[in-house]
PDB file of C-alpha atoms in Angstrom:
ATOM      1  CA  UNK J   1     183.049 -34.990  34.276  1.00  0.00           C
ATOM      2  CA  UNK J   2     180.059 -33.678  36.382  1.00  0.00           C
ATOM      3  CA  UNK J   3     177.281 -35.658  34.580  1.00  0.00           C
ATOM      4  CA  UNK J   4     176.757 -38.260  32.018  1.00  0.00           C
ATOM      5  CA  UNK J   5     177.385 -36.742  28.563  1.00  0.00           C
ATOM      6  CA  UNK J   6     176.006 -37.975  25.262  1.00  0.00           C
ATOM      7  CA  UNK J   7     177.072 -37.045  21.893  1.00  0.00           C
ATOM      8  CA  UNK J   8     175.780 -35.998  19.462  1.00  0.00           C
ATOM      9  CA  UNK J   9     172.621 -34.518  20.769  1.00  0.00           C
ATOM     10  CA  UNK J  10     170.612 -35.038  17.497  1.00  0.00           C
ATOM     11  CA  UNK J  11     171.438 -37.262  14.577  1.00  0.00           C
ATOM     12  CA  UNK J  12     169.864 -37.190  11.508  1.00  0.00           C
ATOM     13  CA  UNK J  13     170.796 -40.358   9.005  1.00  0.00           C
ATOM     14  CA  UNK J  14     169.049 -41.965   6.100  1.00  0.00           C
ATOM     15  CA  UNK J  15     167.668 -45.356   6.052  1.00  0.00           C
ATOM     16  CA  UNK J  16     170.421 -47.936   5.627  1.00  0.00           C
ATOM     17  CA  UNK J  17     173.148 -45.704   7.299  1.00  0.00           C
ATOM     18  CA  UNK J  18     175.575 -46.911   9.925  1.00  0.00           C
ATOM     19  CA  UNK J  19     175.368 -44.523  12.863  1.00  0.00           C
ATOM     20  CA  UNK J  20     177.454 -44.569  16.198  1.00  0.00           C
ATOM     21  CA  UNK J  21     176.156 -42.769  19.560  1.00  0.00           C
ATOM     22  CA  UNK J  22     178.714 -41.817  22.366  1.00  0.00           C
ATOM     23  CA  UNK J  23     178.248 -41.737  26.059  1.00  0.00           C
ATOM     24  CA  UNK J  24     180.627 -40.535  28.516  1.00  0.00           C
ATOM     25  CA  UNK J  25     179.380 -41.491  32.068  1.00  0.00           C
ATOM     26  CA  UNK J  26     180.344 -39.950  35.514  1.00  0.00           C
ATOM     27  CA  UNK J  27     184.057 -40.463  36.515  1.00  0.00           C
ATOM     28  CA  UNK J  28     184.492 -43.683  38.590  1.00  0.00           C
ATOM     29  CA  UNK J  29     181.238 -45.386  37.513  1.00  0.00           C
ATOM     30  CA  UNK J  30     181.773 -48.384  36.748  1.00  0.00           C
ATOM     31  CA  UNK J  31     178.462 -49.476  35.556  1.00  0.00           C
ATOM     32  CA  UNK J  32     176.867 -48.325  32.157  1.00  0.00           C
ATOM     33  CA  UNK J  33     173.291 -48.768  30.569  1.00  0.00           C
ATOM     34  CA  UNK J  34     171.876 -47.778  27.299  1.00  0.00           C
ATOM     35  CA  UNK J  35     168.091 -47.208  27.210  1.00  0.00           C
ATOM     36  CA  UNK J  36     165.908 -46.158  24.072  1.00  0.00           C
ATOM     37  CA  UNK J  37     162.985 -43.909  24.487  1.00  0.00           C
ATOM     38  CA  UNK J  38     160.154 -43.721  21.915  1.00  0.00           C
ATOM     39  CA  UNK J  39     157.750 -40.729  21.773  1.00  0.00           C
ATOM     40  CA  UNK J  40     155.494 -40.593  24.368  1.00  0.00           C
ATOM     41  CA  UNK J  41     156.998 -43.889  26.132  1.00  0.00           C
ATOM     42  CA  UNK J  42     159.153 -44.703  29.154  1.00  0.00           C
ATOM     43  CA  UNK J  43     162.829 -45.787  28.444  1.00  0.00           C
ATOM     44  CA  UNK J  44     163.343 -49.556  27.499  1.00  0.00           C
ATOM     45  CA  UNK J  45     166.550 -51.313  28.538  1.00  0.00           C
ATOM     46  CA  UNK J  46     169.153 -52.134  25.736  1.00  0.00           C
ATOM     47  CA  UNK J  47     172.339 -53.259  27.480  1.00  0.00           C
ATOM     48  CA  UNK J  48     174.283 -52.962  30.735  1.00  0.00           C
ATOM     49  CA  UNK J  49     177.915 -52.818  31.207  1.00  0.00           C
ATOM     50  CA  UNK J  50     179.943 -53.573  34.305  1.00  0.00           C
ATOM     51  CA  UNK J  51     183.620 -52.372  33.473  1.00  0.00           C
ATOM     52  CA  UNK J  52     184.431 -53.504  29.922  1.00  0.00           C
ATOM     53  CA  UNK J  53     182.014 -56.323  29.681  1.00  0.00           C
ATOM     54  CA  UNK J  54     178.518 -56.388  28.643  1.00  0.00           C
ATOM     55  CA  UNK J  55     176.858 -58.089  31.677  1.00  0.00           C
ATOM     56  CA  UNK J  56     173.220 -57.827  29.914  1.00  0.00           C
ATOM     57  CA  UNK J  57     172.634 -57.320  26.471  1.00  0.00           C
ATOM     58  CA  UNK J  58     168.970 -59.139  26.534  1.00  0.00           C
ATOM     59  CA  UNK J  59     167.484 -55.578  25.555  1.00  0.00           C
ATOM     60  CA  UNK J  60     169.116 -55.302  22.194  1.00  0.00           C
ATOM     61  CA  UNK J  61     166.209 -55.648  19.560  1.00  0.00           C
ATOM     62  CA  UNK J  62     168.547 -57.400  16.872  1.00  0.00           C
ATOM     63  CA  UNK J  63     171.750 -57.953  15.281  1.00  0.00           C
ATOM     64  CA  UNK J  64     172.107 -54.471  13.821  1.00  0.00           C
ATOM     65  CA  UNK J  65     172.771 -52.902  17.424  1.00  0.00           C
ATOM     66  CA  UNK J  66     176.039 -53.241  19.128  1.00  0.00           C
ATOM     67  CA  UNK J  67     177.607 -51.479  21.807  1.00  0.00           C
ATOM     68  CA  UNK J  68     180.986 -51.379  23.124  1.00  0.00           C
ATOM     69  CA  UNK J  69     183.216 -50.093  26.152  1.00  0.00           C
ATOM     70  CA  UNK J  70     186.270 -50.985  25.663  1.00  0.00           C
ATOM     71  CA  UNK J  71     188.330 -49.308  28.582  1.00  0.00           C
ATOM     72  CA  UNK J  72     185.518 -49.425  30.849  1.00  0.00           C
ATOM     73  CA  UNK J  73     184.912 -45.782  30.529  1.00  0.00           C
ATOM     74  CA  UNK J  74     183.281 -44.014  27.431  1.00  0.00           C
ATOM     75  CA  UNK J  75     180.892 -46.710  25.450  1.00  0.00           C
ATOM     76  CA  UNK J  76     179.476 -46.366  22.057  1.00  0.00           C
ATOM     77  CA  UNK J  77     176.200 -47.742  20.597  1.00  0.00           C
ATOM     78  CA  UNK J  78     176.431 -48.579  17.079  1.00  0.00           C
ATOM     79  CA  UNK J  79     173.536 -49.370  14.637  1.00  0.00           C
ATOM     80  CA  UNK J  80     173.981 -50.656  11.437  1.00  0.00           C
ATOM     81  CA  UNK J  81     171.542 -50.303   8.307  1.00  0.00           C
ATOM     82  CA  UNK J  82     169.213 -47.895  10.120  1.00  0.00           C
ATOM     83  CA  UNK J  83     165.598 -48.430   9.633  1.00  0.00           C
ATOM     84  CA  UNK J  84     162.846 -45.912  10.141  1.00  0.00           C
ATOM     85  CA  UNK J  85     161.810 -47.527  13.297  1.00  0.00           C
ATOM     86  CA  UNK J  86     165.155 -46.995  15.269  1.00  0.00           C
ATOM     87  CA  UNK J  87     164.004 -43.360  15.183  1.00  0.00           C
ATOM     88  CA  UNK J  88     163.744 -42.587  19.228  1.00  0.00           C
ATOM     89  CA  UNK J  89     166.017 -40.988  21.932  1.00  0.00           C
ATOM     90  CA  UNK J  90     168.761 -42.780  23.019  1.00  0.00           C
ATOM     91  CA  UNK J  91     169.596 -42.486  26.761  1.00  0.00           C
ATOM     92  CA  UNK J  92     172.740 -43.602  28.652  1.00  0.00           C
ATOM     93  CA  UNK J  93     173.133 -43.895  32.171  1.00  0.00           C
ATOM     94  CA  UNK J  94     175.857 -44.813  34.850  1.00  0.00           C
ATOM     95  CA  UNK J  95     175.865 -45.870  38.284  1.00  0.00           C
ATOM     96  CA  UNK J  96     178.575 -46.734  40.800  1.00  0.00           C
ATOM     97  CA  UNK J  97     178.070 -50.570  40.051  1.00  0.00           C
ATOM     98  CA  UNK J  98     177.945 -51.394  43.954  1.00  0.00           C
ATOM     99  CA  UNK J  99     174.323 -52.708  43.347  1.00  0.00           C
ATOM    100  CA  UNK J 100     171.816 -52.162  46.268  1.00  0.00           C
ATOM    101  CA  UNK J 101     168.960 -49.831  46.658  1.00  0.00           C
ATOM    102  CA  UNK J 102     171.495 -46.782  46.692  1.00  0.00           C
ATOM    103  CA  UNK J 103     172.992 -47.627  43.318  1.00  0.00           C
ATOM    104  CA  UNK J 104     171.319 -44.771  41.528  1.00  0.00           C
ATOM    105  CA  UNK J 105     171.383 -44.454  37.730  1.00  0.00           C
ATOM    106  CA  UNK J 106     172.113 -40.969  36.387  1.00  0.00           C
ATOM    107  CA  UNK J 107     171.032 -40.281  32.988  1.00  0.00           C
ATOM    108  CA  UNK J 108     172.550 -38.489  30.415  1.00  0.00           C
ATOM    109  CA  UNK J 109     170.388 -35.965  28.018  1.00  0.00           C
ATOM    110  CA  UNK J 110     169.883 -38.406  25.427  1.00  0.00           C
ATOM    111  CA  UNK J 111     170.761 -38.469  21.423  1.00  0.00           C
ATOM    112  CA  UNK J 112     167.514 -37.752  19.444  1.00  0.00           C
ATOM    113  CA  UNK J 113     168.136 -40.198  16.352  1.00  0.00           C
ATOM    114  CA  UNK J 114     165.888 -39.790  13.435  1.00  0.00           C
ATOM    115  CA  UNK J 115     166.122 -41.986  10.340  1.00  0.00           C
ATOM    116  CA  UNK J 116     164.685 -40.468   7.150  1.00  0.00           C
TER     117      UNK J 116
ATOM    118  CA  UNK L   1     155.689 -60.130  32.196  1.00  0.00           C
ATOM    119  CA  UNK L   2     157.170 -57.175  34.058  1.00  0.00           C
ATOM    120  CA  UNK L   3     154.858 -54.203  33.441  1.00  0.00           C
ATOM    121  CA  UNK L   4     154.552 -50.819  35.190  1.00  0.00           C
ATOM    122  CA  UNK L   5     151.430 -48.981  34.318  1.00  0.00           C
ATOM    123  CA  UNK L   6     150.828 -45.438  35.011  1.00  0.00           C
ATOM    124  CA  UNK L   7     147.619 -43.110  35.178  1.00  0.00           C
ATOM    125  CA  UNK L   8     146.580 -40.760  34.024  1.00  0.00           C
ATOM    126  CA  UNK L   9     148.582 -40.721  30.822  1.00  0.00           C
ATOM    127  CA  UNK L  10     148.479 -36.718  30.787  1.00  0.00           C
ATOM    128  CA  UNK L  11     147.279 -33.952  33.332  1.00  0.00           C
ATOM    129  CA  UNK L  12     146.624 -30.330  33.223  1.00  0.00           C
ATOM    130  CA  UNK L  13     146.387 -28.189  36.372  1.00  0.00           C
ATOM    131  CA  UNK L  14     146.447 -24.584  37.702  1.00  0.00           C
ATOM    132  CA  UNK L  15     149.582 -23.402  39.377  1.00  0.00           C
ATOM    133  CA  UNK L  16     149.391 -23.806  43.214  1.00  0.00           C
ATOM    134  CA  UNK L  17     147.029 -26.823  43.097  1.00  0.00           C
ATOM    135  CA  UNK L  18     147.692 -30.406  44.173  1.00  0.00           C
ATOM    136  CA  UNK L  19     147.885 -33.361  42.088  1.00  0.00           C
ATOM    137  CA  UNK L  20     148.384 -37.122  42.427  1.00  0.00           C
ATOM    138  CA  UNK L  21     149.739 -39.651  39.996  1.00  0.00           C
ATOM    139  CA  UNK L  22     149.118 -43.282  40.103  1.00  0.00           C
ATOM    140  CA  UNK L  23     151.611 -46.318  39.363  1.00  0.00           C
ATOM    141  CA  UNK L  24     150.643 -50.060  39.383  1.00  0.00           C
ATOM    142  CA  UNK L  25     153.276 -52.642  38.757  1.00  0.00           C
ATOM    143  CA  UNK L  26     153.809 -56.415  38.668  1.00  0.00           C
ATOM    144  CA  UNK L  27     157.399 -56.866  38.608  1.00  0.00           C
ATOM    145  CA  UNK L  28     159.171 -59.524  40.438  1.00  0.00           C
ATOM    146  CA  UNK L  29     161.406 -59.800  42.373  1.00  0.00           C
ATOM    147  CA  UNK L  30     161.023 -56.267  43.556  1.00  0.00           C
ATOM    148  CA  UNK L  31     164.037 -54.447  45.262  1.00  0.00           C
ATOM    149  CA  UNK L  32     162.567 -50.891  45.121  1.00  0.00           C
ATOM    150  CA  UNK L  33     160.663 -48.156  43.336  1.00  0.00           C
ATOM    151  CA  UNK L  34     161.608 -44.524  42.276  1.00  0.00           C
ATOM    152  CA  UNK L  35     159.864 -41.639  40.841  1.00  0.00           C
ATOM    153  CA  UNK L  36     161.722 -39.816  38.268  1.00  0.00           C
ATOM    154  CA  UNK L  37     160.989 -36.515  36.674  1.00  0.00           C
ATOM    155  CA  UNK L  38     162.094 -35.910  33.039  1.00  0.00           C
ATOM    156  CA  UNK L  39     161.830 -32.302  31.540  1.00  0.00           C
ATOM    157  CA  UNK L  40     161.486 -32.034  27.765  1.00  0.00           C
ATOM    158  CA  UNK L  41     164.769 -32.786  25.970  1.00  0.00           C
ATOM    159  CA  UNK L  42     166.721 -34.087  29.312  1.00  0.00           C
ATOM    160  CA  UNK L  43     167.231 -37.446  30.912  1.00  0.00           C
ATOM    161  CA  UNK L  44     165.139 -38.744  33.968  1.00  0.00           C
ATOM    162  CA  UNK L  45     166.195 -37.423  37.315  1.00  0.00           C
ATOM    163  CA  UNK L  46     165.169 -39.452  40.460  1.00  0.00           C
ATOM    164  CA  UNK L  47     162.995 -37.965  43.222  1.00  0.00           C
ATOM    165  CA  UNK L  48     162.023 -40.439  45.545  1.00  0.00           C
ATOM    166  CA  UNK L  49     163.212 -44.041  46.052  1.00  0.00           C
ATOM    167  CA  UNK L  50     161.350 -46.480  48.159  1.00  0.00           C
ATOM    168  CA  UNK L  51     161.762 -50.254  49.379  1.00  0.00           C
ATOM    169  CA  UNK L  52     159.051 -52.361  49.808  1.00  0.00           C
ATOM    170  CA  UNK L  53     159.301 -52.060  53.467  1.00  0.00           C
ATOM    171  CA  UNK L  54     158.550 -48.414  53.257  1.00  0.00           C
ATOM    172  CA  UNK L  55     154.843 -46.744  52.944  1.00  0.00           C
ATOM    173  CA  UNK L  56     155.789 -43.205  52.229  1.00  0.00           C
ATOM    174  CA  UNK L  57     158.542 -40.977  51.643  1.00  0.00           C
ATOM    175  CA  UNK L  58     158.909 -37.116  50.976  1.00  0.00           C
ATOM    176  CA  UNK L  59     161.218 -35.253  49.184  1.00  0.00           C
ATOM    177  CA  UNK L  60     160.091 -31.490  49.405  1.00  0.00           C
ATOM    178  CA  UNK L  61     156.861 -30.880  47.549  1.00  0.00           C
ATOM    179  CA  UNK L  62     156.835 -34.463  46.226  1.00  0.00           C
ATOM    180  CA  UNK L  63     155.352 -37.154  48.500  1.00  0.00           C
ATOM    181  CA  UNK L  64     155.479 -40.831  47.158  1.00  0.00           C
ATOM    182  CA  UNK L  65     153.450 -43.983  48.834  1.00  0.00           C
ATOM    183  CA  UNK L  66     154.026 -47.533  48.145  1.00  0.00           C
ATOM    184  CA  UNK L  67     151.546 -50.513  48.812  1.00  0.00           C
ATOM    185  CA  UNK L  68     153.642 -53.496  48.176  1.00  0.00           C
ATOM    186  CA  UNK L  69     150.713 -55.901  48.919  1.00  0.00           C
ATOM    187  CA  UNK L  70     148.777 -54.295  46.262  1.00  0.00           C
ATOM    188  CA  UNK L  71     151.635 -53.215  44.118  1.00  0.00           C
ATOM    189  CA  UNK L  72     150.418 -49.642  43.703  1.00  0.00           C
ATOM    190  CA  UNK L  73     152.422 -46.338  44.201  1.00  0.00           C
ATOM    191  CA  UNK L  74     151.469 -42.942  43.882  1.00  0.00           C
ATOM    192  CA  UNK L  75     153.310 -39.325  43.803  1.00  0.00           C
ATOM    193  CA  UNK L  76     151.647 -36.384  45.193  1.00  0.00           C
ATOM    194  CA  UNK L  77     152.613 -33.020  44.296  1.00  0.00           C
ATOM    195  CA  UNK L  78     151.920 -30.116  46.640  1.00  0.00           C
ATOM    196  CA  UNK L  79     151.379 -26.525  45.815  1.00  0.00           C
ATOM    197  CA  UNK L  80     152.329 -27.102  41.995  1.00  0.00           C
ATOM    198  CA  UNK L  81     154.511 -24.687  40.256  1.00  0.00           C
ATOM    199  CA  UNK L  82     155.202 -23.839  36.536  1.00  0.00           C
ATOM    200  CA  UNK L  83     158.481 -25.777  36.742  1.00  0.00           C
ATOM    201  CA  UNK L  84     156.830 -28.901  37.825  1.00  0.00           C
ATOM    202  CA  UNK L  85     155.654 -29.338  34.292  1.00  0.00           C
ATOM    203  CA  UNK L  86     157.313 -32.282  32.927  1.00  0.00           C
ATOM    204  CA  UNK L  87     156.747 -36.129  32.591  1.00  0.00           C
ATOM    205  CA  UNK L  88     156.867 -38.196  35.759  1.00  0.00           C
ATOM    206  CA  UNK L  89     157.818 -41.815  35.421  1.00  0.00           C
ATOM    207  CA  UNK L  90     157.374 -44.667  37.991  1.00  0.00           C
ATOM    208  CA  UNK L  91     160.473 -46.988  37.687  1.00  0.00           C
ATOM    209  CA  UNK L  92     160.215 -50.392  39.193  1.00  0.00           C
ATOM    210  CA  UNK L  93     163.869 -51.654  40.055  1.00  0.00           C
ATOM    211  CA  UNK L  94     164.020 -55.471  39.809  1.00  0.00           C
ATOM    212  CA  UNK L  95     166.983 -57.593  40.653  1.00  0.00           C
ATOM    213  CA  UNK L  96     168.563 -59.292  37.620  1.00  0.00           C
ATOM    214  CA  UNK L  97     171.892 -61.132  37.555  1.00  0.00           C
ATOM    215  CA  UNK L  98     172.862 -59.132  40.611  1.00  0.00           C
ATOM    216  CA  UNK L  99     172.284 -55.750  39.216  1.00  0.00           C
ATOM    217  CA  UNK L 100     169.285 -53.203  39.543  1.00  0.00           C
ATOM    218  CA  UNK L 101     167.434 -53.640  36.551  1.00  0.00           C
ATOM    219  CA  UNK L 102     165.048 -50.577  35.829  1.00  0.00           C
ATOM    220  CA  UNK L 103     161.592 -51.159  34.410  1.00  0.00           C
ATOM    221  CA  UNK L 104     159.978 -47.984  33.094  1.00  0.00           C
ATOM    222  CA  UNK L 105     156.221 -46.932  32.982  1.00  0.00           C
ATOM    223  CA  UNK L 106     155.136 -44.751  30.027  1.00  0.00           C
ATOM    224  CA  UNK L 107     154.923 -41.744  32.512  1.00  0.00           C
ATOM    225  CA  UNK L 108     152.434 -39.010  33.140  1.00  0.00           C
ATOM    226  CA  UNK L 109     152.831 -35.786  31.039  1.00  0.00           C
ATOM    227  CA  UNK L 110     151.922 -33.113  33.673  1.00  0.00           C
ATOM    228  CA  UNK L 111     151.395 -29.310  32.462  1.00  0.00           C
ATOM    229  CA  UNK L 112     151.044 -26.651  35.207  1.00  0.00           C
ATOM    230  CA  UNK L 113     149.345 -23.534  33.754  1.00  0.00           C
ATOM    231  CA  UNK L 114     149.324 -20.179  35.449  1.00  0.00           C
TER     232      UNK L 114
END
């Protein structure tokens, strides 16, 4: 596709429910990143995929959060037993994965998650 | 701890005026620094990229400076337009496990009024 797309754009759920957020990266990009952005703050790193594998998941806050990228393209961020503190905008980005200073991350529009 | 701090937190200027946004960082090791623009409800978009050896870089009406010794950067916007209203985020790229790890500041929220 032309850019990174994320679905849904908005998700409202109740405390304790399970949610899945989807990211479609730019075609051909091997690197994919998930970030979480709370109101008035900059994005915080969650997890980085190179291909199908999670190369760095050090930003995941706890074991309720999990992400997959089974075919090295689309990724799904999964949150179990959601809590009100999980409410935020979840941003996905992708890059060529070649590294170096020109390896720009391109961001999707985000999914706004609200946990009631 | 790797940190990126920005000031001011928010700024209101009149259309046509100039403004300067500040960024201080303590990220190490340091690869490069970018300024991103984030419109409401959108993802961030890269405006400029600077390596530690560059002092200044321009992109249209945006000019970024970098002092790697003092670990400070600024973004200067000239002849502001209404469409410049957005959050401007300073992002320092550190090297972690062979990939570019982005560390974001909290952003400066700029409002340009007619």
